[in-house]
JSON list of C-alpha atoms in Angstrom, two decimals:
[
{"chain": "Z", "resi": 1, "resn": "UNK", "atom": "CA", "xyz": [0.00, 0.00, 0.00]},
{"chain": "Z", "resi": 2, "resn": "UNK", "atom": "CA", "xyz": [1.02, 3.64, -0.33]},
{"chain": "Z", "resi": 3, "resn": "UNK", "atom": "CA", "xyz": [3.15, 4.95, 2.52]},
{"chain": "Z", "resi": 4, "resn": "UNK", "atom": "CA", "xyz": [4.60, 8.37, 3.17]},
{"chain": "Z", "resi": 5, "resn": "UNK", "atom": "CA", "xyz": [7.42, 8.58, 5.71]},
{"chain": "Z", "resi": 6, "resn": "UNK", "atom": "CA", "xyz": [8.59, 11.94, 7.02]},
{"chain": "Z", "resi": 7, "resn": "UNK", "atom": "CA", "xyz": [11.93, 12.68, 8.65]},
{"chain": "Z", "resi": 8, "resn": "UNK", "atom": "CA", "xyz": [14.07, 15.64, 9.64]},
{"chain": "Z", "resi": 9, "resn": "UNK", "atom": "CA", "xyz": [12.02, 17.26, 12.37]},
{"chain": "Z", "resi": 10, "resn": "UNK", "atom": "CA", "xyz": [13.58, 18.52, 15.56]},
{"chain": "Z", "resi": 11, "resn": "UNK", "atom": "CA", "xyz": [14.14, 21.49, 17.82]},
{"chain": "Z", "resi": 12, "resn": "UNK", "atom": "CA", "xyz": [15.84, 24.70, 16.76]},
{"chain": "Z", "resi": 13, "resn": "UNK", "atom": "CA", "xyz": [16.14, 28.23, 18.00]},
{"chain": "Z", "resi": 14, "resn": "UNK", "atom": "CA", "xyz": [14.41, 31.11, 16.27]},
{"chain": "Z", "resi": 15, "resn": "UNK", "atom": "CA", "xyz": [16.26, 32.08, 13.11]},
{"chain": "Z", "resi": 16, "resn": "UNK", "atom": "CA", "xyz": [17.51, 28.57, 12.54]},
{"chain": "Z", "resi": 17, "resn": "UNK", "atom": "CA", "xyz": [16.86, 26.13, 9.71]},
{"chain": "Z", "resi": 18, "resn": "UNK", "atom": "CA", "xyz": [15.58, 22.60, 9.27]},
{"chain": "Z", "resi": 19, "resn": "UNK", "atom": "CA", "xyz": [15.16, 20.37, 6.27]},
{"chain": "Z", "resi": 20, "resn": "UNK", "atom": "CA", "xyz": [12.30, 17.88, 6.21]},
{"chain": "Z", "resi": 21, "resn": "UNK", "atom": "CA", "xyz": [12.16, 14.94, 3.87]},
{"chain": "Z", "resi": 22, "resn": "UNK", "atom": "CA", "xyz": [9.27, 12.71, 2.79]},
{"chain": "Z", "resi": 23, "resn": "UNK", "atom": "CA", "xyz": [9.88, 9.29, 1.32]},
{"chain": "Z", "resi": 24, "resn": "UNK", "atom": "CA", "xyz": [7.16, 7.76, -0.86]},
{"chain": "Z", "resi": 25, "resn": "UNK", "atom": "CA", "xyz": [6.63, 4.01, -0.85]},
{"chain": "Z", "resi": 26, "resn": "UNK", "atom": "CA", "xyz": [4.55, 2.35, -3.59]},
{"chain": "Z", "resi": 27, "resn": "UNK", "atom": "CA", "xyz": [3.84, 5.80, -5.06]},
{"chain": "Z", "resi": 28, "resn": "UNK", "atom": "CA", "xyz": [5.57, 7.89, -7.70]},
{"chain": "Z", "resi": 29, "resn": "UNK", "atom": "CA", "xyz": [5.60, 11.40, -6.32]},
{"chain": "Z", "resi": 30, "resn": "UNK", "atom": "CA", "xyz": [6.07, 13.15, -9.65]},
{"chain": "Z", "resi": 31, "resn": "UNK", "atom": "CA", "xyz": [2.78, 11.88, -11.09]},
{"chain": "Z", "resi": 32, "resn": "UNK", "atom": "CA", "xyz": [0.36, 13.90, -8.97]},
{"chain": "Z", "resi": 33, "resn": "UNK", "atom": "CA", "xyz": [-0.04, 16.53, -6.29]},
{"chain": "Z", "resi": 34, "resn": "UNK", "atom": "CA", "xyz": [2.23, 16.45, -3.28]},
{"chain": "Z", "resi": 35, "resn": "UNK", "atom": "CA", "xyz": [2.90, 18.80, -0.44]},
{"chain": "Z", "resi": 36, "resn": "UNK", "atom": "CA", "xyz": [3.70, 19.68, 3.12]},
{"chain": "Z", "resi": 37, "resn": "UNK", "atom": "CA", "xyz": [1.18, 20.66, 5.76]},
{"chain": "Z", "resi": 38, "resn": "UNK", "atom": "CA", "xyz": [1.35, 21.48, 9.43]},
{"chain": "Z", "resi": 39, "resn": "UNK", "atom": "CA", "xyz": [-0.94, 21.35, 12.39]},
{"chain": "Z", "resi": 40, "resn": "UNK", "atom": "CA", "xyz": [-0.91, 22.48, 16.01]},
{"chain": "Z", "resi": 41, "resn": "UNK", "atom": "CA", "xyz": [-3.30, 21.23, 18.70]},
{"chain": "Z", "resi": 42, "resn": "UNK", "atom": "CA", "xyz": [-6.72, 22.79, 18.40]},
{"chain": "Z", "resi": 43, "resn": "UNK", "atom": "CA", "xyz": [-6.08, 24.24, 14.95]},
{"chain": "Z", "resi": 44, "resn": "UNK", "atom": "CA", "xyz": [-6.89, 23.08, 11.45]},
{"chain": "Z", "resi": 45, "resn": "UNK", "atom": "CA", "xyz": [-4.23, 21.55, 9.29]},
{"chain": "Z", "resi": 46, "resn": "UNK", "atom": "CA", "xyz": [-2.75, 24.14, 6.92]},
{"chain": "Z", "resi": 47, "resn": "UNK", "atom": "CA", "xyz": [-0.73, 23.87, 3.76]},
{"chain": "Z", "resi": 48, "resn": "UNK", "atom": "CA", "xyz": [2.79, 25.32, 3.85]},
{"chain": "Z", "resi": 49, "resn": "UNK", "atom": "CA", "xyz": [4.13, 24.18, 0.46]},
{"chain": "Z", "resi": 50, "resn": "UNK", "atom": "CA", "xyz": [2.58, 22.18, -2.35]},
{"chain": "Z", "resi": 51, "resn": "UNK", "atom": "CA", "xyz": [3.75, 21.01, -5.74]},
{"chain": "Z", "resi": 52, "resn": "UNK", "atom": "CA", "xyz": [2.34, 19.36, -8.80]},
{"chain": "Z", "resi": 53, "resn": "UNK", "atom": "CA", "xyz": [3.55, 18.63, -12.30]},
{"chain": "Z", "resi": 54, "resn": "UNK", "atom": "CA", "xyz": [1.03, 21.13, -13.64]},
{"chain": "Z", "resi": 55, "resn": "UNK", "atom": "CA", "xyz": [1.73, 24.21, -11.54]},
{"chain": "Z", "resi": 56, "resn": "UNK", "atom": "CA", "xyz": [4.43, 26.21, -9.87]},
{"chain": "Z", "resi": 57, "resn": "UNK", "atom": "CA", "xyz": [4.78, 25.53, -6.14]},
{"chain": "Z", "resi": 58, "resn": "UNK", "atom": "CA", "xyz": [2.23, 27.15, -3.83]},
{"chain": "Z", "resi": 59, "resn": "UNK", "atom": "CA", "xyz": [3.16, 28.77, -0.53]},
{"chain": "Z", "resi": 60, "resn": "UNK", "atom": "CA", "xyz": [1.01, 30.72, 1.90]},
{"chain": "Z", "resi": 61, "resn": "UNK", "atom": "CA", "xyz": [2.09, 34.23, 2.76]},
{"chain": "Z", "resi": 62, "resn": "UNK", "atom": "CA", "xyz": [3.22, 33.12, 6.21]},
{"chain": "Z", "resi": 63, "resn": "UNK", "atom": "CA", "xyz": [6.12, 31.06, 4.83]},
{"chain": "Z", "resi": 64, "resn": "UNK", "atom": "CA", "xyz": [6.79, 32.53, 1.39]},
{"chain": "Z", "resi": 65, "resn": "UNK", "atom": "CA", "xyz": [10.44, 33.42, 1.01]},
{"chain": "Z", "resi": 66, "resn": "UNK", "atom": "CA", "xyz": [11.44, 31.23, 3.96]},
{"chain": "Z", "resi": 67, "resn": "UNK", "atom": "CA", "xyz": [10.29, 27.73, 2.93]},
{"chain": "Z", "resi": 68, "resn": "UNK", "atom": "CA", "xyz": [11.20, 25.93, -0.28]},
{"chain": "Z", "resi": 69, "resn": "UNK", "atom": "CA", "xyz": [9.73, 22.69, -1.54]},
{"chain": "Z", "resi": 70, "resn": "UNK", "atom": "CA", "xyz": [11.73, 20.43, -3.83]},
{"chain": "Z", "resi": 71, "resn": "UNK", "atom": "CA", "xyz": [11.12, 17.07, -5.46]},
{"chain": "Z", "resi": 72, "resn": "UNK", "atom": "CA", "xyz": [13.91, 14.57, -6.12]},
{"chain": "Z", "resi": 73, "resn": "UNK", "atom": "CA", "xyz": [12.54, 12.35, -8.88]},
{"chain": "Z", "resi": 74, "resn": "UNK", "atom": "CA", "xyz": [15.46, 9.94, -8.66]},
{"chain": "Z", "resi": 75, "resn": "UNK", "atom": "CA", "xyz": [15.14, 9.31, -4.92]},
{"chain": "Z", "resi": 76, "resn": "UNK", "atom": "CA", "xyz": [11.34, 9.79, -5.05]},
{"chain": "Z", "resi": 77, "resn": "UNK", "atom": "CA", "xyz": [11.48, 12.11, -2.07]},
{"chain": "Z", "resi": 78, "resn": "UNK", "atom": "CA", "xyz": [9.97, 15.50, -1.32]},
{"chain": "Z", "resi": 79, "resn": "UNK", "atom": "CA", "xyz": [11.99, 17.93, 0.75]},
{"chain": "Z", "resi": 80, "resn": "UNK", "atom": "CA", "xyz": [11.01, 21.08, 2.60]},
{"chain": "Z", "resi": 81, "resn": "UNK", "atom": "CA", "xyz": [13.82, 23.50, 3.38]},
{"chain": "Z", "resi": 82, "resn": "UNK", "atom": "CA", "xyz": [12.76, 25.81, 6.19]},
{"chain": "Z", "resi": 83, "resn": "UNK", "atom": "CA", "xyz": [14.84, 28.89, 6.93]},
{"chain": "Z", "resi": 84, "resn": "UNK", "atom": "CA", "xyz": [14.42, 31.77, 9.36]},
{"chain": "Z", "resi": 85, "resn": "UNK", "atom": "CA", "xyz": [12.22, 29.64, 11.55]},
{"chain": "Z", "resi": 86, "resn": "UNK", "atom": "CA", "xyz": [10.05, 31.35, 14.12]},
{"chain": "Z", "resi": 87, "resn": "UNK", "atom": "CA", "xyz": [8.17, 30.07, 17.18]},
{"chain": "Z", "resi": 88, "resn": "UNK", "atom": "CA", "xyz": [4.92, 30.30, 15.18]},
{"chain": "Z", "resi": 89, "resn": "UNK", "atom": "CA", "xyz": [6.33, 27.61, 12.88]},
{"chain": "Z", "resi": 90, "resn": "UNK", "atom": "CA", "xyz": [6.18, 25.10, 15.73]},
{"chain": "Z", "resi": 91, "resn": "UNK", "atom": "CA", "xyz": [3.87, 22.30, 14.65]},
{"chain": "Z", "resi": 92, "resn": "UNK", "atom": "CA", "xyz": [3.59, 18.72, 13.51]},
{"chain": "Z", "resi": 93, "resn": "UNK", "atom": "CA", "xyz": [4.51, 18.65, 9.84]},
{"chain": "Z", "resi": 94, "resn": "UNK", "atom": "CA", "xyz": [2.87, 16.18, 7.48]},
{"chain": "Z", "resi": 95, "resn": "UNK", "atom": "CA", "xyz": [3.60, 15.06, 3.96]},
{"chain": "Z", "resi": 96, "resn": "UNK", "atom": "CA", "xyz": [0.63, 14.52, 1.63]},
{"chain": "Z", "resi": 97, "resn": "UNK", "atom": "CA", "xyz": [0.08, 13.09, -1.83]},
{"chain": "Z", "resi": 98, "resn": "UNK", "atom": "CA", "xyz": [-2.45, 12.48, -4.58]},
{"chain": "Z", "resi": 99, "resn": "UNK", "atom": "CA", "xyz": [-5.08, 14.89, -5.91]},
{"chain": "Z", "resi": 100, "resn": "UNK", "atom": "CA", "xyz": [-7.99, 12.74, -4.81]},
{"chain": "Z", "resi": 101, "resn": "UNK", "atom": "CA", "xyz": [-10.30, 15.78, -4.65]},
{"chain": "Z", "resi": 102, "resn": "UNK", "atom": "CA", "xyz": [-8.99, 18.33, -7.17]},
{"chain": "Z", "resi": 103, "resn": "UNK", "atom": "CA", "xyz": [-11.97, 20.60, -6.57]},
{"chain": "Z", "resi": 104, "resn": "UNK", "atom": "CA", "xyz": [-10.11, 21.81, -3.49]},
{"chain": "Z", "resi": 105, "resn": "UNK", "atom": "CA", "xyz": [-7.21, 24.21, -3.83]},
{"chain": "Z", "resi": 106, "resn": "UNK", "atom": "CA", "xyz": [-3.54, 23.19, -3.63]},
{"chain": "Z", "resi": 107, "resn": "UNK", "atom": "CA", "xyz": [-3.12, 24.36, -0.03]},
{"chain": "Z", "resi": 108, "resn": "UNK", "atom": "CA", "xyz": [-6.36, 22.76, 1.16]},
{"chain": "Z", "resi": 109, "resn": "UNK", "atom": "CA", "xyz": [-5.69, 19.45, 2.97]},
{"chain": "Z", "resi": 110, "resn": "UNK", "atom": "CA", "xyz": [-9.01, 18.04, 1.73]},
{"chain": "Z", "resi": 111, "resn": "UNK", "atom": "CA", "xyz": [-7.48, 17.78, -1.74]},
{"chain": "Z", "resi": 112, "resn": "UNK", "atom": "CA", "xyz": [-5.08, 15.00, -0.76]},
{"chain": "Z", "resi": 113, "resn": "UNK", "atom": "CA", "xyz": [-5.58, 11.27, -0.35]},
{"chain": "Z", "resi": 114, "resn": "UNK", "atom": "CA", "xyz": [-2.46, 9.96, 1.34]},
{"chain": "Z", "resi": 115, "resn": "UNK", "atom": "CA", "xyz": [-0.79, 11.24, 4.48]},
{"chain": "Z", "resi": 116, "resn": "UNK", "atom": "CA", "xyz": [2.30, 10.48, 6.49]},
{"chain": "Z", "resi": 117, "resn": "UNK", "atom": "CA", "xyz": [2.45, 10.17, 10.27]},
{"chain": "Z", "resi": 118, "resn": "UNK", "atom": "CA", "xyz": [4.13, 13.53, 10.73]},
{"chain": "Z", "resi": 119, "resn": "UNK", "atom": "CA", "xyz": [7.35, 14.89, 12.16]},
{"chain": "Z", "resi": 120, "resn": "UNK", "atom": "CA", "xyz": [7.51, 17.42, 14.97]},
{"chain": "Z", "resi": 121, "resn": "UNK", "atom": "CA", "xyz": [9.18, 20.80, 14.52]},
{"chain": "Z", "resi": 122, "resn": "UNK", "atom": "CA", "xyz": [9.74, 22.94, 17.59]},
{"chain": "Z", "resi": 123, "resn": "UNK", "atom": "CA", "xyz": [11.15, 26.45, 17.39]},
{"chain": "Z", "resi": 124, "resn": "UNK", "atom": "CA", "xyz": [12.16, 28.17, 20.60]},
{"chain": "Z", "resi": 125, "resn": "UNK", "atom": "CA", "xyz": [12.56, 31.92, 21.07]}
]
């Protein structure tokens, strides 16, 4: 079955950087929509970077210029480079794949079919 496995989370101080990676098992990432989302307790899951073969990457205003999504088609992995991290970036970060519901926008989590288990990112001030 399809599996998405995230790695690279951790704790950093404000202003620091982290690089997350998502490994796709039994799924070719380049064929559909893929992306990174995050969620904190009590809040809805939000998109932070999404990518598809049909569009340029999408980023919300909150991370634009700080986060960069990249797809390695050889390794079949999706990375998220996060720079200038702030305490507000603290969250569980999830990898997602497959445009199961394309009627939803690229940054809407309802668009995606498959999800990883998440990796925690904690930014201290």
